[in-house]
């Protein structure tokens, strides 16, 4: 095992890099769709009469998006913590 960064670790191939990038794009697309679905449904009335958002709609969307990403970060942190704990248990 080498203590120098990057040495001793297999570098991903171009195909693996492309697959990882595609998976990341799929995840981002899915998250954006869920964000749009939940926040637009909650904040925007289906029978709107103006081309621009009202102040109330704008504030609602801002809060909804903030909460959405806060929850996503908490879920991600929890999943990473659980994975690290499982990894630690496997090493015992």
mmCIF file of N, CA, C and O in Angstrom, residues 11-65:
data_model
loop_
_atom_site.group_PDB
_atom_site.id
_atom_site.type_symbol
_atom_site.label_atom_id
_atom_site.label_comp_id
_atom_site.label_asym_id
_atom_site.label_seq_id
_atom_site.Cartn_x
_atom_site.Cartn_y
_atom_site.Cartn_z
ATOM 1 N N UNK A 11 -7.031 3.360 -11.502
ATOM 2 C CA UNK A 11 -7.700 4.504 -12.125
ATOM 3 C C UNK A 11 -8.887 3.998 -12.939
ATOM 4 O O UNK A 11 -8.779 2.987 -13.631
ATOM 5 N N UNK A 12 -10.030 4.689 -12.852
ATOM 6 C CA UNK A 12 -11.200 4.231 -13.626
ATOM 7 C C UNK A 12 -10.964 4.411 -15.124
ATOM 8 O O UNK A 12 -10.295 5.340 -15.564
ATOM 9 N N UNK A 13 -11.512 3.476 -15.887
ATOM 10 C CA UNK A 13 -11.379 3.548 -17.343
ATOM 11 C C UNK A 13 -12.320 4.617 -17.888
ATOM 12 O O UNK A 13 -13.185 5.130 -17.179
ATOM 13 N N UNK A 14 -12.157 4.936 -19.154
ATOM 14 C CA UNK A 14 -13.028 5.928 -19.794
ATOM 15 C C UNK A 14 -14.476 5.468 -19.760
ATOM 16 O O UNK A 14 -15.378 6.277 -19.526
ATOM 17 N N UNK A 15 -14.709 4.188 -19.982
ATOM 18 C CA UNK A 15 -16.078 3.662 -19.956
ATOM 19 C C UNK A 15 -16.691 3.802 -18.563
ATOM 20 O O UNK A 15 -17.863 4.145 -18.422
ATOM 21 N N UNK A 16 -15.882 3.559 -17.528
ATOM 22 C CA UNK A 16 -16.372 3.713 -16.157
ATOM 23 C C UNK A 16 -16.667 5.168 -15.833
ATOM 24 O O UNK A 16 -17.656 5.476 -15.175
ATOM 25 N N UNK A 17 -15.811 6.074 -16.329
ATOM 26 C CA UNK A 17 -16.040 7.505 -16.115
ATOM 27 C C UNK A 17 -17.326 7.948 -16.795
ATOM 28 O O UNK A 17 -18.111 8.706 -16.224
ATOM 29 N N UNK A 18 -17.556 7.456 -17.996
ATOM 30 C CA UNK A 18 -18.775 7.799 -18.732
ATOM 31 C C UNK A 18 -19.991 7.235 -18.007
ATOM 32 O O UNK A 18 -21.006 7.928 -17.845
ATOM 33 N N UNK A 19 -19.904 6.003 -17.549
ATOM 34 C CA UNK A 19 -21.025 5.386 -16.826
ATOM 35 C C UNK A 19 -21.325 6.148 -15.545
ATOM 36 O O UNK A 19 -22.496 6.378 -15.211
ATOM 37 N N UNK A 20 -20.279 6.562 -14.834
ATOM 38 C CA UNK A 20 -20.477 7.344 -13.608
ATOM 39 C C UNK A 20 -21.117 8.689 -13.916
ATOM 40 O O UNK A 20 -22.004 9.141 -13.191
ATOM 41 N N UNK A 21 -20.673 9.353 -14.983
ATOM 42 C CA UNK A 21 -21.245 10.645 -15.370
ATOM 43 C C UNK A 21 -22.708 10.488 -15.773
ATOM 44 O O UNK A 21 -23.547 11.328 -15.422
ATOM 45 N N UNK A 22 -23.021 9.411 -16.492
ATOM 46 C CA UNK A 22 -24.414 9.167 -16.890
ATOM 47 C C UNK A 22 -25.291 8.888 -15.677
ATOM 48 O O UNK A 22 -26.419 9.377 -15.594
ATOM 49 N N UNK A 23 -24.777 8.127 -14.731
ATOM 50 C CA UNK A 23 -25.536 7.840 -13.509
ATOM 51 C C UNK A 23 -25.784 9.125 -12.723
ATOM 52 O O UNK A 23 -26.871 9.340 -12.188
ATOM 53 N N UNK A 24 -24.773 9.983 -12.670
ATOM 54 C CA UNK A 24 -24.920 11.261 -11.970
ATOM 55 C C UNK A 24 -25.951 12.146 -12.663
ATOM 56 O O UNK A 24 -26.776 12.786 -12.002
ATOM 57 N N UNK A 25 -25.927 12.183 -13.981
ATOM 58 C CA UNK A 25 -26.913 12.976 -14.727
ATOM 59 C C UNK A 25 -28.323 12.437 -14.505
ATOM 60 O O UNK A 25 -29.269 13.214 -14.335
ATOM 61 N N UNK A 26 -28.477 11.121 -14.486
ATOM 62 C CA UNK A 26 -29.784 10.514 -14.220
ATOM 63 C C UNK A 26 -30.286 10.906 -12.832
ATOM 64 O O UNK A 26 -31.462 11.230 -12.648
ATOM 65 N N UNK A 27 -29.383 10.876 -11.855
ATOM 66 C CA UNK A 27 -29.753 11.233 -10.486
ATOM 67 C C UNK A 27 -30.176 12.704 -10.408
ATOM 68 O O UNK A 27 -31.183 13.041 -9.774
ATOM 69 N N UNK A 28 -29.436 13.576 -11.064
ATOM 70 C CA UNK A 28 -29.764 15.002 -11.052
ATOM 71 C C UNK A 28 -31.091 15.253 -11.754
ATOM 72 O O UNK A 28 -31.921 16.034 -11.279
ATOM 73 N N UNK A 29 -31.314 14.572 -12.870
ATOM 74 C CA UNK A 29 -32.578 14.716 -13.606
ATOM 75 C C UNK A 29 -33.757 14.260 -12.752
ATOM 76 O O UNK A 29 -34.788 14.932 -12.693
ATOM 77 N N UNK A 30 -33.590 13.135 -12.073
ATOM 78 C CA UNK A 30 -34.659 12.624 -11.209
ATOM 79 C C UNK A 30 -34.938 13.578 -10.050
ATOM 80 O O UNK A 30 -36.095 13.860 -9.725
ATOM 81 N N UNK A 31 -33.877 14.103 -9.434
ATOM 82 C CA UNK A 31 -34.051 15.022 -8.318
ATOM 83 C C UNK A 31 -34.745 16.308 -8.774
ATOM 84 O O UNK A 31 -35.633 16.818 -8.090
ATOM 85 N N UNK A 32 -34.369 16.805 -9.944
ATOM 86 C CA UNK A 32 -35.003 18.013 -10.472
ATOM 87 C C UNK A 32 -36.480 17.770 -10.755
ATOM 88 O O UNK A 32 -37.324 18.617 -10.454
ATOM 89 N N UNK A 33 -36.817 16.610 -11.283
ATOM 90 C CA UNK A 33 -38.219 16.280 -11.561
ATOM 91 C C UNK A 33 -39.023 16.198 -10.264
ATOM 92 O O UNK A 33 -40.148 16.715 -10.194
ATOM 93 N N UNK A 34 -38.450 15.567 -9.231
ATOM 94 C CA UNK A 34 -39.149 15.476 -7.946
ATOM 95 C C UNK A 34 -39.316 16.850 -7.320
ATOM 96 O O UNK A 34 -40.368 17.163 -6.761
ATOM 97 N N UNK A 35 -38.284 17.682 -7.429
ATOM 98 C CA UNK A 35 -38.350 19.047 -6.902
ATOM 99 C C UNK A 35 -39.447 19.833 -7.611
ATOM 100 O O UNK A 35 -40.284 20.476 -6.967
ATOM 101 N N UNK A 36 -39.454 19.775 -8.928
ATOM 102 C CA UNK A 36 -40.483 20.483 -9.699
ATOM 103 C C UNK A 36 -41.873 19.991 -9.339
ATOM 104 O O UNK A 36 -42.788 20.788 -9.121
ATOM 105 N N UNK A 37 -42.036 18.693 -9.289
ATOM 106 C CA UNK A 37 -43.350 18.124 -9.011
ATOM 107 C C UNK A 37 -43.858 18.564 -7.641
ATOM 108 O O UNK A 37 -44.990 19.023 -7.515
ATOM 109 N N UNK A 38 -43.035 18.436 -6.627
ATOM 110 C CA UNK A 38 -43.511 18.732 -5.278
ATOM 111 C C UNK A 38 -43.685 20.235 -5.038
ATOM 112 O O UNK A 38 -44.702 20.655 -4.499
ATOM 113 N N UNK A 39 -42.721 21.044 -5.442
ATOM 114 C CA UNK A 39 -42.806 22.472 -5.157
ATOM 115 C C UNK A 39 -43.802 23.202 -6.059
ATOM 116 O O UNK A 39 -44.519 24.087 -5.589
ATOM 117 N N UNK A 40 -43.874 22.835 -7.318
ATOM 118 C CA UNK A 40 -44.843 23.499 -8.195
ATOM 119 C C UNK A 40 -46.267 23.143 -7.778
ATOM 120 O O UNK A 40 -47.151 24.002 -7.769
ATOM 121 N N UNK A 41 -46.481 21.888 -7.427
ATOM 122 C CA UNK A 41 -47.810 21.450 -6.986
ATOM 123 C C UNK A 41 -48.224 22.202 -5.726
ATOM 124 O O UNK A 41 -49.380 22.594 -5.573
ATOM 125 N N UNK A 42 -47.270 22.422 -4.834
ATOM 126 C CA UNK A 42 -47.562 23.064 -3.553
ATOM 127 C C UNK A 42 -47.726 24.579 -3.694
ATOM 128 O O UNK A 42 -48.571 25.170 -3.026
ATOM 129 N N UNK A 43 -46.945 25.211 -4.551
ATOM 130 C CA UNK A 43 -46.848 26.674 -4.553
ATOM 131 C C UNK A 43 -47.557 27.389 -5.702
ATOM 132 O O UNK A 43 -47.876 28.570 -5.576
ATOM 133 N N UNK A 44 -47.773 26.731 -6.803
ATOM 134 C CA UNK A 44 -48.336 27.389 -7.982
ATOM 135 C C UNK A 44 -49.732 26.843 -8.254
ATOM 136 O O UNK A 44 -49.905 25.646 -8.438
ATOM 137 N N UNK A 45 -50.703 27.722 -8.280
ATOM 138 C CA UNK A 45 -52.076 27.333 -8.596
ATOM 139 C C UNK A 45 -52.178 26.986 -10.078
ATOM 140 O O UNK A 45 -51.567 27.661 -10.910
ATOM 141 N N UNK A 46 -52.942 25.967 -10.432
ATOM 142 C CA UNK A 46 -53.031 25.572 -11.845
ATOM 143 C C UNK A 46 -53.763 26.594 -12.718
ATOM 144 O O UNK A 46 -53.574 26.612 -13.927
ATOM 145 N N UNK A 47 -54.553 27.471 -12.118
ATOM 146 C CA UNK A 47 -55.292 28.455 -12.909
ATOM 147 C C UNK A 47 -54.691 29.858 -12.703
ATOM 148 O O UNK A 47 -55.320 30.740 -12.148
ATOM 149 N N UNK A 48 -53.466 30.034 -13.157
ATOM 150 C CA UNK A 48 -52.797 31.323 -12.980
ATOM 151 C C UNK A 48 -53.235 32.303 -14.065
ATOM 152 O O UNK A 48 -53.645 31.923 -15.151
ATOM 153 N N UNK A 49 -53.146 33.594 -13.723
ATOM 154 C CA UNK A 49 -53.609 34.641 -14.636
ATOM 155 C C UNK A 49 -52.500 35.622 -15.001
ATOM 156 O O UNK A 49 -52.727 36.504 -15.815
ATOM 157 N N UNK A 50 -51.337 35.487 -14.392
ATOM 158 C CA UNK A 50 -50.231 36.400 -14.656
ATOM 159 C C UNK A 50 -49.054 35.616 -15.237
ATOM 160 O O UNK A 50 -48.882 34.440 -14.953
ATOM 161 N N UNK A 51 -48.245 36.314 -16.022
ATOM 162 C CA UNK A 51 -47.072 35.683 -16.607
ATOM 163 C C UNK A 51 -45.925 35.524 -15.627
ATOM 164 O O UNK A 51 -45.055 34.676 -15.793
ATOM 165 N N UNK A 52 -45.919 36.355 -14.596
ATOM 166 C CA UNK A 52 -44.857 36.318 -13.591
ATOM 167 C C UNK A 52 -45.379 35.709 -12.298
ATOM 168 O O UNK A 52 -46.590 35.692 -12.045
ATOM 169 N N UNK A 53 -44.455 35.242 -11.474
ATOM 170 C CA UNK A 53 -44.836 34.720 -10.168
ATOM 171 C C UNK A 53 -45.286 35.861 -9.265
ATOM 172 O O UNK A 53 -44.724 36.960 -9.317
ATOM 173 N N UNK A 54 -46.259 35.575 -8.426
ATOM 174 C CA UNK A 54 -46.630 36.551 -7.405
ATOM 175 C C UNK A 54 -45.581 36.484 -6.296
ATOM 176 O O UNK A 54 -44.788 35.529 -6.231
ATOM 177 N N UNK A 55 -45.597 37.461 -5.423
ATOM 178 C CA UNK A 55 -44.645 37.460 -4.311
ATOM 179 C C UNK A 55 -44.845 36.220 -3.442
ATOM 180 O O UNK A 55 -43.884 35.573 -3.031
ATOM 181 N N UNK A 56 -46.102 35.857 -3.176
ATOM 182 C CA UNK A 56 -46.392 34.680 -2.352
ATOM 183 C C UNK A 56 -45.887 33.398 -2.995
ATOM 184 O O UNK A 56 -45.331 32.528 -2.320
ATOM 185 N N UNK A 57 -46.086 33.266 -4.307
ATOM 186 C CA UNK A 57 -45.600 32.081 -5.015
ATOM 187 C C UNK A 57 -44.083 32.020 -4.984
ATOM 188 O O UNK A 57 -43.493 30.955 -4.763
ATOM 189 N N UNK A 58 -43.460 33.156 -5.168
ATOM 190 C CA UNK A 58 -41.999 33.219 -5.175
ATOM 191 C C UNK A 58 -41.423 32.831 -3.814
ATOM 192 O O UNK A 58 -40.476 32.049 -3.733
ATOM 193 N N UNK A 59 -42.008 33.369 -2.746
ATOM 194 C CA UNK A 59 -41.546 33.039 -1.396
ATOM 195 C C UNK A 59 -41.779 31.557 -1.107
ATOM 196 O O UNK A 59 -40.912 30.881 -0.558
ATOM 197 N N UNK A 60 -42.946 31.045 -1.502
ATOM 198 C CA UNK A 60 -43.263 29.636 -1.291
ATOM 199 C C UNK A 60 -42.257 28.739 -2.011
ATOM 200 O O UNK A 60 -41.739 27.780 -1.430
ATOM 201 N N UNK A 61 -41.967 29.055 -3.273
ATOM 202 C CA UNK A 61 -41.002 28.253 -4.036
ATOM 203 C C UNK A 61 -39.617 28.311 -3.405
ATOM 204 O O UNK A 61 -38.922 27.293 -3.310
ATOM 205 N N UNK A 62 -39.213 29.494 -2.962
ATOM 206 C CA UNK A 62 -37.894 29.646 -2.339
ATOM 207 C C UNK A 62 -37.792 28.777 -1.088
ATOM 208 O O UNK A 62 -36.808 28.052 -0.897
ATOM 209 N N UNK A 63 -38.795 28.817 -0.258
ATOM 210 C CA UNK A 63 -38.786 28.003 0.970
ATOM 211 C C UNK A 63 -38.859 26.511 0.655
ATOM 212 O O UNK A 63 -38.180 25.708 1.280
ATOM 213 N N UNK A 64 -39.688 26.161 -0.307
ATOM 214 C CA UNK A 64 -39.844 24.752 -0.675
ATOM 215 C C UNK A 64 -38.531 24.173 -1.203
ATOM 216 O O UNK A 64 -38.123 23.085 -0.802
ATOM 217 N N UNK A 65 -37.872 24.905 -2.082
ATOM 218 C CA UNK A 65 -36.598 24.439 -2.638
ATOM 219 C C UNK A 65 -35.553 24.322 -1.535
ATOM 220 O O UNK A 65 -34.805 23.344 -1.465
#
